[in-house]
Short mmCIF file of C-alpha atoms in Angstrom, two decimals:
data_model
loop_
_atom_site.label_atom_id
_atom_site.label_comp_id
_atom_site.label_asym_id
_atom_site.label_seq_id
_atom_site.Cartn_x
_atom_site.Cartn_y
_atom_site.Cartn_z
CA MET A 200 107.42 33.05 64.57
CA LYS A 201 105.62 34.80 62.12
CA LYS A 202 102.95 37.45 61.76
CA ASN A 203 99.05 36.80 61.18
CA SER A 204 99.07 36.14 57.41
CA PHE A 205 95.44 36.69 56.84
CA VAL A 206 95.21 40.25 58.46
CA TYR A 207 98.75 41.20 58.21
CA GLY A 208 98.21 39.97 54.63
CA SER A 209 94.52 41.74 54.36
CA ILE A 210 95.72 45.44 55.34
CA LEU A 211 98.22 45.86 53.02
CA LEU A 212 95.54 44.64 50.03
CA THR A 213 93.62 46.52 51.91
CA LEU A 214 96.09 49.66 51.19
CA VAL A 215 97.16 48.98 48.14
CA ASN A 216 93.49 48.46 47.38
CA PHE A 217 92.80 52.40 48.89
CA PHE A 218 95.43 53.54 46.41
CA ILE A 219 94.37 51.60 43.24
CA ARG A 220 91.45 52.57 43.85
CA PHE A 221 91.76 55.98 44.61
CA ILE A 222 93.50 56.76 40.69
CA GLY A 223 90.73 54.38 39.22
CA PHE A 224 88.15 56.20 40.83
CA SER A 225 89.98 59.27 39.94
CA TYR A 226 90.46 58.14 36.72
CA ASP A 227 86.63 57.39 36.11
CA ILE A 228 85.85 60.93 36.83
CA LEU A 229 87.82 62.72 34.83
CA LEU A 230 87.17 59.96 31.89
CA SER A 231 83.83 61.20 32.43
CA LYS A 232 84.66 65.36 32.75
CA LEU A 233 86.46 64.63 29.17
CA ILE A 234 84.75 62.51 27.31
CA GLY A 235 80.72 63.12 28.64
CA ALA A 236 78.22 60.82 29.35
CA GLU A 237 77.43 59.94 25.80
CA GLY A 238 80.95 58.82 25.28
CA ILE A 239 81.50 56.80 28.51
CA GLY A 240 78.16 55.40 27.74
CA LEU A 241 79.60 54.45 24.63
CA PHE A 242 82.69 53.35 26.25
CA GLN A 243 80.15 50.98 28.56
CA MET A 244 78.33 49.52 26.06
CA ILE A 245 81.10 47.86 24.19
CA MET A 246 83.12 46.79 27.52
CA PRO A 247 81.10 43.66 28.04
CA VAL A 248 81.92 42.27 24.77
CA LEU A 249 85.45 42.01 26.11
CA MET A 250 84.20 40.87 29.18
CA ILE A 251 81.87 38.28 27.73
CA PHE A 252 85.30 36.24 26.22
CA LEU A 253 87.94 37.73 28.88
CA ILE A 254 85.89 36.34 31.66
CA ILE A 255 86.13 32.83 30.47
CA THR A 256 90.37 32.95 31.30
CA THR A 257 90.22 35.53 34.30
CA ALA A 258 86.97 34.50 36.42
CA GLY A 259 87.99 31.76 37.28
CA ILE A 260 91.87 30.26 36.18
CA PRO A 261 93.87 33.01 39.36
CA THR A 262 91.15 31.62 41.85
CA ALA A 263 92.26 27.85 40.43
CA VAL A 264 95.55 28.78 40.63
CA SER A 265 95.91 31.00 43.51
CA LYS A 266 93.82 28.28 46.06
CA LEU A 267 96.42 25.55 44.21
CA ILE A 268 99.83 27.30 45.14
CA ALA A 269 98.55 27.82 48.38
CA GLU A 270 98.27 23.79 49.40
CA TYR A 271 100.89 22.75 47.57
CA ASN A 272 103.33 25.48 49.07
CA SER A 273 101.84 24.09 52.50
CA LYS A 274 103.05 20.91 51.80
CA ASN A 275 106.36 22.09 50.90
CA ASN A 276 105.89 20.06 46.92
CA TYR A 277 107.83 23.73 46.03
CA ASP A 278 107.90 21.14 42.02
CA ALA A 279 103.82 20.94 42.03
CA VAL A 280 104.32 24.99 43.03
CA ARG A 281 106.36 25.73 39.40
CA LYS A 282 103.88 23.24 37.19
CA THR A 283 100.72 24.26 37.96
CA TYR A 284 102.60 28.38 36.95
CA LYS A 285 103.80 26.23 33.83
CA VAL A 286 100.21 24.74 33.27
CA ALA A 287 98.30 26.81 33.80
CA LEU A 288 100.56 29.69 32.31
CA LEU A 289 100.36 27.52 29.24
CA PHE A 290 96.79 27.14 28.90
CA THR A 291 95.77 30.32 29.35
CA LEU A 292 98.00 31.77 26.50
CA ALA A 293 96.31 28.77 24.01
CA LEU A 294 93.42 29.82 25.82
CA SER A 295 92.63 33.82 25.90
CA ILE A 296 94.73 33.74 22.00
CA GLY A 297 91.95 31.57 20.73
CA LEU A 298 89.25 33.74 22.10
CA SER A 299 90.57 36.14 20.50
CA LEU A 300 90.14 34.73 16.82
CA ILE A 301 86.77 33.62 17.45
CA LEU A 302 85.82 37.63 18.40
CA ILE A 303 87.87 39.29 15.85
CA SER A 304 85.86 36.62 13.16
CA PHE A 305 82.28 37.96 14.82
CA SER A 306 83.47 41.57 15.10
CA ARG A 307 81.10 42.80 12.18
CA PHE A 308 78.33 40.39 13.13
CA ILE A 309 78.30 42.23 16.56
CA ALA A 310 79.08 45.76 15.28
CA LEU A 311 76.30 46.16 12.51
CA LYS A 312 74.11 43.13 14.01
CA ILE A 313 74.20 43.94 17.34
CA PHE A 314 75.51 47.34 17.87
CA ARG A 315 73.90 48.58 14.86
CA ASN A 316 76.63 51.27 15.31
CA GLN A 317 79.62 50.81 12.10
CA ASP A 318 82.30 52.53 14.56
CA ALA A 319 81.46 49.89 17.55
CA LEU A 320 84.25 48.21 14.71
CA ARG A 321 87.17 49.81 15.33
CA TYR A 322 87.13 49.37 19.43
CA ILE A 323 86.32 45.68 18.53
CA TYR A 324 89.32 45.57 17.43
CA PHE A 325 91.21 46.92 19.91
CA LEU A 326 90.59 43.68 22.27
CA PRO A 327 91.91 40.50 21.46
CA PRO A 328 95.30 42.52 23.14
CA ALA A 329 93.76 43.20 25.88
CA MET A 330 92.44 40.27 26.04
CA VAL A 331 96.08 38.55 26.37
CA LEU A 332 97.75 40.75 28.78
CA ILE A 333 94.93 40.57 31.58
CA SER A 334 94.80 37.14 30.36
CA MET A 335 98.46 36.79 31.64
CA THR A 336 98.80 38.91 34.11
CA SER A 337 95.96 37.41 36.35
CA VAL A 338 97.52 33.52 36.50
CA ILE A 339 100.44 35.50 37.62
CA ARG A 340 99.24 36.99 40.09
CA GLY A 341 97.38 34.40 40.67
CA TYR A 342 100.23 32.85 41.14
CA TYR A 343 102.09 35.00 43.61
CA TYR A 344 99.50 34.97 45.59
CA GLY A 345 99.16 31.33 46.37
CA LEU A 346 102.84 32.44 47.60
CA LYS A 347 101.08 34.75 49.90
CA MET A 348 104.11 37.40 48.08
CA MET A 349 100.43 39.93 48.26
CA GLY A 350 103.44 42.77 47.58
CA THR A 351 104.86 41.98 44.69
CA ALA A 352 101.21 41.14 43.45
CA SER A 353 100.39 44.70 44.22
CA ILE A 354 102.48 46.20 43.10
CA SER A 355 101.66 45.43 39.56
CA GLU A 356 98.25 46.49 40.23
CA ILE A 357 99.94 50.05 41.32
CA VAL A 358 102.20 50.17 37.30
CA GLU A 359 99.32 49.19 35.63
CA HIS A 360 97.09 51.66 36.96
CA VAL A 361 99.17 54.38 36.83
CA THR A 362 99.94 54.06 33.09
CA ARG A 363 97.30 54.12 32.09
CA PHE A 364 95.64 56.43 34.63
CA ILE A 365 98.93 58.79 33.17
CA ILE A 366 99.15 58.05 29.63
CA VAL A 367 95.24 57.82 28.53
CA ILE A 368 94.68 61.17 31.49
CA GLY A 369 97.16 62.54 29.44
CA LEU A 370 96.17 62.33 26.06
CA LEU A 371 92.50 63.05 26.27
CA TYR A 372 94.07 66.81 28.36
CA TYR A 373 96.68 66.87 25.66
CA ILE A 374 93.43 66.80 22.32
CA TYR A 375 89.74 68.60 24.89
CA PRO A 376 88.11 69.02 23.94
CA LEU A 377 86.84 66.24 21.67
CA ASP A 378 83.84 63.94 20.46
CA PRO A 379 82.50 61.18 22.68
CA ILE A 380 83.44 58.58 19.69
CA GLN A 381 86.76 59.70 20.02
CA GLY A 382 87.09 59.54 23.69
CA ALA A 383 85.34 56.13 24.48
CA PHE A 384 88.55 54.89 21.29
CA ILE A 385 91.18 55.76 23.87
CA ALA A 386 89.81 54.85 26.76
CA ILE A 387 89.31 51.54 25.40
CA CYS A 388 92.87 51.40 24.37
CA GLY A 389 93.83 52.59 27.59
CA ILE A 390 92.47 49.31 28.75
CA SER A 391 95.83 47.10 27.32
CA ILE A 392 98.45 49.80 27.45
CA GLY A 393 97.89 49.81 31.26
CA GLU A 394 97.74 46.28 31.44
CA PHE A 395 101.35 45.86 29.16
CA PHE A 396 102.84 47.97 31.76
CA ASP A 397 102.31 45.73 33.97
CA LEU A 398 103.25 42.10 32.73
CA ILE A 399 106.15 43.85 32.48
CA TRP A 400 106.91 44.37 35.40
CA LEU A 401 105.86 40.32 36.32
CA LEU A 402 108.18 39.15 33.80
CA PHE A 403 110.23 40.68 35.15
CA ILE A 404 109.82 40.14 38.98
CA GLN A 405 108.85 36.03 38.42
CA THR A 406 112.60 35.65 36.34
CA ARG A 407 113.92 36.73 39.38
CA PHE A 408 112.60 34.78 42.04
CA THR A 409 111.82 31.75 40.34
CA LYS A 410 115.58 30.64 40.31
CA ARG A 411 115.11 31.35 44.50
CA LEU A 412 112.44 29.34 45.20
CA PRO A 413 114.08 25.69 47.02
CA TYR A 414 115.38 22.98 45.12
CA VAL A 415 113.82 19.69 44.65
CA ILE A 416 113.13 16.33 43.42
CA PRO A 417 109.72 15.97 40.58
CA THR A 418 107.61 14.49 41.64
CA PRO A 419 105.76 12.27 39.97
CA ILE A 420 102.18 14.25 39.21
CA LYS A 421 101.20 14.92 36.25
CA MET A 422 100.94 17.78 33.89
CA THR A 423 97.30 16.78 32.22
CA LYS A 424 96.05 15.97 36.50
CA LEU A 425 97.42 19.57 37.92
CA LEU A 426 95.20 20.28 34.38
CA TRP A 427 92.63 19.17 35.11
CA GLN A 428 92.43 19.74 38.53
CA ILE A 429 92.32 23.54 37.82
CA ILE A 430 89.83 23.31 34.96
CA THR A 431 87.15 21.75 38.30
CA ILE A 432 87.40 24.36 40.35
CA SER A 433 87.38 27.01 38.06
CA ALA A 434 84.73 25.57 36.05
CA PRO A 435 82.28 26.30 37.61
CA LEU A 436 83.14 30.32 39.08
CA THR A 437 83.64 30.88 35.05
CA ILE A 438 79.72 30.16 34.77
CA SER A 439 79.21 32.42 36.92
CA GLY A 440 81.09 35.10 35.60
CA LEU A 441 80.62 33.78 32.45
CA PHE A 442 76.79 34.81 33.21
CA ASN A 443 76.88 37.76 35.16
CA VAL A 444 78.69 40.04 31.63
CA ILE A 445 76.46 38.70 29.57
CA LEU A 446 74.45 40.52 31.81
CA GLN A 447 76.00 42.85 31.43
CA PHE A 448 76.17 42.78 27.72
CA VAL A 449 72.47 42.63 27.53
CA ASN A 450 72.88 45.35 29.66
CA ALA A 451 74.42 46.73 26.82
CA ILE A 452 72.19 46.38 24.20
CA LEU A 453 68.52 45.84 27.13
CA ILE A 454 68.67 49.05 28.74
CA PRO A 455 69.17 51.62 25.83
CA HIS A 456 66.49 50.38 24.15
CA ARG A 457 63.86 50.03 27.00
CA LEU A 458 63.80 53.03 27.89
CA MET A 459 63.61 54.78 24.07
CA ALA A 460 60.24 52.17 25.00
CA SER A 461 59.33 54.60 27.21
CA GLY A 462 60.37 57.81 25.31
CA TYR A 463 63.88 58.49 25.58
CA THR A 464 65.71 59.81 22.95
CA ASN A 465 68.22 57.82 21.52
CA SER A 466 70.83 60.28 23.25
CA GLU A 467 68.48 61.10 26.48
CA ALA A 468 68.66 56.70 26.61
CA ILE A 469 72.15 56.74 26.35
CA ALA A 470 73.63 59.56 28.94
CA THR A 471 71.15 57.31 31.15
CA PHE A 472 73.65 54.84 30.87
CA GLY A 473 76.15 56.38 31.19
CA ARG A 474 74.94 57.93 33.92
CA VAL A 475 74.09 54.57 36.05
CA MET A 476 77.16 52.40 34.70
CA GLY A 477 79.99 55.55 34.69
CA MET A 478 79.46 57.15 36.97
CA ALA A 479 76.68 55.73 40.26
CA MET A 480 78.61 52.41 39.76
CA PRO A 481 81.81 53.23 40.42
CA LEU A 482 81.06 54.90 44.13
CA THR A 483 79.33 51.49 44.59
CA TYR A 484 81.26 49.52 44.18
CA LEU A 485 83.76 51.04 46.55
CA PRO A 486 83.63 49.16 48.78
CA TYR A 487 85.70 46.45 46.48
CA PHE A 488 88.95 48.46 47.61
CA VAL A 489 88.59 46.38 51.00
CA THR A 490 86.66 43.90 50.28
CA SER A 491 88.66 42.87 47.07
CA ALA A 492 91.33 42.63 49.53
CA LEU A 493 89.17 40.01 52.02
CA VAL A 494 88.70 37.88 48.73
CA ILE A 495 92.00 37.42 47.40
CA ASN A 496 93.21 36.74 50.82
CA ILE A 497 90.80 34.30 52.54
CA ILE A 498 90.68 32.48 49.31
CA PRO A 499 94.76 30.38 50.03
CA ASN A 500 94.33 31.14 53.90
CA LEU A 501 90.95 29.03 54.31
CA SER A 502 92.36 27.09 51.31
CA GLU A 503 94.97 26.23 53.73
CA GLN A 504 93.66 27.01 57.18
CA VAL A 505 89.92 23.48 56.32
CA PHE A 506 93.15 21.49 55.07
CA LEU A 507 95.02 21.66 58.32
CA LYS A 508 91.81 21.20 59.74
CA ASN A 509 92.24 24.35 62.32
CA TYR A 510 87.85 25.38 62.31
CA LYS A 511 88.42 27.60 65.35
CA SER A 512 90.71 29.66 62.69
CA ALA A 513 88.77 29.60 59.98
CA ARG A 514 85.46 30.83 61.71
CA ASN A 515 87.52 33.92 63.76
CA THR A 516 88.79 34.48 59.87
CA ILE A 517 84.96 34.49 59.24
CA HIS A 518 83.69 36.60 61.69
CA LEU A 519 86.46 39.55 60.67
CA ALA A 520 85.89 39.81 57.29
CA VAL A 521 82.21 39.98 56.93
CA LYS A 522 82.80 42.65 60.43
CA ILE A 523 85.28 44.63 57.75
CA THR A 524 83.37 44.02 54.90
CA LEU A 525 80.11 46.00 57.27
CA LEU A 526 82.22 48.41 58.31
CA VAL A 527 82.65 49.80 55.00
CA SER A 528 79.74 49.54 53.26
CA ILE A 529 77.05 50.40 55.90
CA PRO A 530 79.05 54.29 56.08
CA LEU A 531 79.27 54.54 52.44
CA THR A 532 75.43 53.45 51.80
CA ALA A 533 74.40 56.55 54.75
CA LEU A 534 76.44 58.81 52.35
CA TYR A 535 75.89 57.82 48.87
CA VAL A 536 71.79 57.71 50.14
CA PHE A 537 71.75 60.97 51.62
CA PHE A 538 74.31 63.42 49.31
CA ALA A 539 73.29 62.32 45.95
CA LYS A 540 73.11 65.35 44.60
CA PRO A 541 77.18 67.78 46.67
CA LEU A 542 78.71 63.77 45.18
CA ALA A 543 77.26 63.86 41.85
CA VAL A 544 77.60 68.53 41.48
CA TYR A 545 81.15 68.55 42.81
CA LEU A 546 82.13 64.34 41.38
CA TYR A 547 80.56 64.80 37.25
CA SER A 548 79.54 68.26 37.51
CA ASP A 549 75.89 66.47 36.96
CA PRO A 550 73.19 67.89 39.01
CA LYS A 551 71.34 64.05 36.89
CA ALA A 552 73.46 61.27 38.24
CA SER A 553 72.07 62.26 41.70
CA GLN A 554 69.32 59.98 40.48
CA ALA A 555 71.67 57.08 40.35
CA ILE A 556 73.98 58.16 42.82
CA HIS A 557 70.83 57.67 45.30
CA MET A 558 69.03 54.85 44.08
CA MET A 559 72.12 52.50 43.98
CA GLY A 560 73.33 54.20 46.82
CA PHE A 561 70.60 51.14 48.86
CA CYS A 562 73.09 48.52 47.28
CA THR A 563 76.18 49.38 48.60
CA VAL A 564 75.87 47.32 51.30
CA PHE A 565 75.01 44.34 49.83
CA LEU A 566 77.00 44.11 47.03
CA ALA A 567 79.79 44.15 49.23
CA ILE A 568 78.65 41.62 51.60
CA GLN A 569 77.91 39.46 49.22
CA HIS A 570 81.01 40.09 47.85
CA THR A 571 82.71 38.71 51.20
CA PHE A 572 80.05 36.06 51.14
CA SER A 573 81.46 34.78 47.60
CA GLY A 574 85.60 34.27 48.52
CA ILE A 575 84.72 33.43 51.66
CA LEU A 576 82.29 30.13 50.08
CA HIS A 577 85.30 29.81 47.14
CA GLY A 578 87.88 28.56 50.20
CA LEU A 579 85.90 26.41 51.44
CA GLY A 580 84.96 25.14 48.35
CA LYS A 581 81.69 26.18 47.94
CA GLN A 582 81.65 27.10 44.10
CA LYS A 583 79.15 25.09 43.03
CA ASN A 584 76.25 27.25 44.90
CA THR A 585 78.28 30.57 44.32
CA THR A 586 76.79 30.40 41.55
CA ILE A 587 73.82 28.92 41.47
CA HIS A 588 72.97 32.35 43.64
CA ARG A 589 74.42 34.14 41.09
CA ILE A 590 72.39 32.28 38.30
CA ILE A 591 69.21 32.99 40.15
CA GLY A 592 69.84 36.30 40.71
CA MET A 593 71.26 37.68 37.27
CA ASN A 594 68.13 36.23 36.67
CA LEU A 595 65.08 38.39 38.54
CA GLN A 596 67.56 41.09 37.13
CA SER A 597 67.40 40.26 33.96
CA ALA A 598 63.02 39.62 33.99
CA ALA A 599 63.49 43.76 35.49
CA ILE A 600 65.43 45.46 33.26
CA TYR A 601 63.20 44.08 30.00
CA TYR A 602 59.36 43.66 32.31
CA LEU A 603 59.99 47.76 33.78
CA VAL A 604 62.59 50.00 32.03
CA GLY A 605 60.16 49.39 28.89
CA ASN A 606 57.51 50.44 31.22
CA PRO A 607 57.22 54.40 31.37
CA THR A 608 55.81 54.19 34.74
CA TYR A 609 59.57 52.95 35.96
CA GLY A 610 61.76 53.59 32.87
CA ILE A 611 65.89 53.44 34.64
CA TYR A 612 63.90 53.29 37.85
CA GLY A 613 62.96 49.02 36.15
CA TYR A 614 67.06 49.02 36.52
CA PHE A 615 66.77 49.78 40.04
CA ILE A 616 64.77 47.45 40.80
CA GLY A 617 66.36 44.39 39.48
CA PHE A 618 69.96 45.13 41.06
CA PHE A 619 69.31 45.09 44.22
CA LEU A 620 66.54 42.29 44.31
CA CYS A 621 69.71 40.38 42.23
CA THR A 622 72.35 41.31 44.80
CA LEU A 623 69.65 41.42 48.21
CA SER A 624 68.90 37.46 46.91
CA ILE A 625 72.34 36.65 46.76
CA CYS A 626 73.12 37.55 49.99
CA ILE A 627 70.47 35.70 51.54
CA LEU A 628 71.31 32.51 49.10
CA ASP A 629 74.87 32.33 50.69
CA PHE A 630 74.86 33.19 54.22
CA TYR A 631 72.22 30.71 54.35
CA ILE A 632 74.87 28.09 52.85
CA LEU A 633 77.49 29.93 54.85
CA TRP A 634 75.34 29.33 58.39
CA LYS A 635 74.26 26.13 57.44
CA MET A 636 78.00 24.42 56.52
CA THR A 637 80.38 26.97 59.70
CA LYS A 638 77.04 26.79 62.40
CA ILE A 639 78.94 30.56 63.30
CA LYS A 640 77.47 32.57 65.11
CA PHE A 641 77.33 36.26 63.77
CA LYS A 642 77.38 38.88 67.27
CA TYR A 643 75.31 41.50 65.00
CA ALA A 644 75.77 44.57 68.37
CA ASP A 645 79.13 44.87 66.33
CA LEU A 646 78.18 43.58 63.14
CA LEU A 647 74.97 45.21 62.49
CA ILE A 648 73.63 47.21 65.30
CA LYS A 649 77.15 49.79 66.64
CA PRO A 650 78.17 50.42 62.54
CA PHE A 651 74.01 51.86 61.59
CA PHE A 652 73.90 53.78 64.68
CA ALA A 653 77.23 55.42 63.90
CA ALA A 654 77.06 55.93 60.25
CA ILE A 655 73.67 57.85 61.48
CA LEU A 656 75.17 60.47 63.49
CA MET A 657 78.12 60.53 60.93
CA ILE A 658 74.98 61.88 58.51
CA PHE A 659 73.94 64.18 61.43
CA LEU A 660 77.29 65.64 61.18
CA ILE A 661 77.86 65.63 58.01
CA PHE A 662 75.12 67.54 57.01
CA MET A 663 75.72 70.88 60.16
CA THR A 664 79.26 71.00 59.96
CA GLN A 665 77.89 71.53 56.23
CA GLN A 666 75.82 74.11 56.88
CA TRP A 667 77.86 76.01 59.42
CA LEU A 668 80.89 76.35 56.78
CA LEU A 669 78.37 77.28 54.63
CA SER A 670 76.96 80.20 56.93
CA ILE A 671 80.40 81.59 57.27
CA ASN A 672 80.72 81.40 52.34
CA PHE A 673 82.65 78.44 52.65
CA HIS A 674 83.60 77.59 49.07
CA PRO A 675 80.46 74.80 49.52
CA SER A 676 83.04 72.02 47.79
CA VAL A 677 85.31 73.48 49.91
CA SER A 678 82.15 72.45 52.95
CA PHE A 679 82.00 69.50 52.04
CA VAL A 680 85.35 68.00 51.69
CA TYR A 681 86.19 69.44 55.62
CA SER A 682 81.53 68.30 56.49
CA LEU A 683 83.57 64.83 55.36
CA ILE A 684 85.89 64.40 57.11
CA ILE A 685 84.08 65.94 60.33
CA GLY A 686 81.35 63.22 59.52
CA GLY A 687 84.36 59.94 59.09
CA LEU A 688 86.17 60.86 62.13
CA GLY A 689 82.62 60.86 63.82
CA TYR A 690 81.94 57.47 62.87
CA ILE A 691 84.91 56.56 63.69
CA PHE A 692 85.04 57.38 68.11
CA VAL A 693 81.74 55.86 67.75
CA LEU A 694 82.67 52.65 66.81
CA LEU A 695 85.91 53.13 69.27
CA THR A 696 84.04 53.85 72.05
CA THR A 697 81.56 51.11 71.25
CA LYS A 698 84.89 48.63 71.22
CA VAL A 699 83.08 47.93 68.09
CA ILE A 700 86.78 49.21 67.27
CA PRO A 701 89.32 47.35 69.86
CA ARG A 702 91.40 50.72 71.32
CA ASN A 703 94.44 48.57 70.92
CA LEU A 704 94.05 47.69 67.58
CA LEU A 705 97.46 48.89 66.02
CA HIS A 706 99.10 46.79 68.25
CA MET A 707 96.68 44.03 67.67
CA LEU A 708 97.54 43.98 64.19
CA PHE A 709 101.05 43.90 64.26
CA ARG A 710 101.80 41.43 68.10
CA ILE A 711 103.87 38.80 66.41
CA ASP A 712 101.62 35.48 67.22
CA GLY A 713 103.29 32.38 68.52
#
């Protein structure tokens, strides 16, 4: 007797991710208000430097660990579980330290030759601790996800986000007002602060849990074989992630420069970049609080189902993951497109951010579904395909940025066009491979048509409720919040009425399977 592991694990991770995203989203909003658009722009310019090095240790290795441990655990091969964890941890530690030394060696070149900013050198010197800490915590979480110990891994993320929020935001409030350079520096140091407390928690739990694993006679499997398996699985994911962060790095340099070429001043270019990356982008990625839970959970689950040749269950899992993704991302897309200005004013106190929120809103549903598709294909062992698809999409985005952003006719709209082409092309290519491999039959009425009409009703309710509350002298921010609640309830009501969401949902989620 056991619970449906995918559904149960996804619920737990979604609830935790909701809390984490709420903390992270609140952190981004307060950070934007405290250090300003220019400070956020500086922070976003430096972050791709960290990500270029960090992606080598975090893009594929934790996923490989999760996948391998899930397979060995399903065979009750606990010795292989222990060895896989040790090999991955030692390999990641050595790799992250080596990459940190390389980063320090090239720090002056990056700061003075690439960014042409003396202050950037100070930022870069504080990136290596974050690199080592994030690499270690990612592998340990992958270990727990492979064992389907979702609660332990989830609490670690809560520890990271809460400690970073309290310490960084508290410090910024204490020394406020401050200049953008100081603000960006504190934000960068905050990354290591949260990860340090996260690692302490994970190591404390790991020492207690490892002793409880059943003792078995050691297997003849070699450490070098396990290392090769980890590298084989992680390599395509790492290449894909590396291209992605290189693109972010290029964007951090190219977008401000191309905006200046189209007529922006240096300050305007950095502030515009900050509004896109630091204000609109967190909203666009908001569905990830659900899709991240699905992806983390679906990779070991599909890997296990395919290993056991339970193909019907695998198709049901895929359909459920896609359905949940669309039910969350479709209303958010509608909200960003139609209510960009109120969001910009009430969240960031910056009406100029509404342009970025509106345009990026069109990409929200495609970004969410391509994230879920990538997790499904990784679980099915199609890492190479997802890598190729992302390289194609990123090349389209890079071309649009270079040729359009510098054109005064397009300006920052060139970036929006490139981002949309990138996400749409990846979605189409991923869907084609998924359909070709599984021949799955999606119920499009439940996935697209009914949620679309429910979202239309939601927008209508938000608009009418807001207008009515304003007419009776409610505060604009209060009326907007109340209208969002009414609109959201209307969306859920339509889904329940049309049976997109089963009325006995709670019973289905928590029933005991025989």
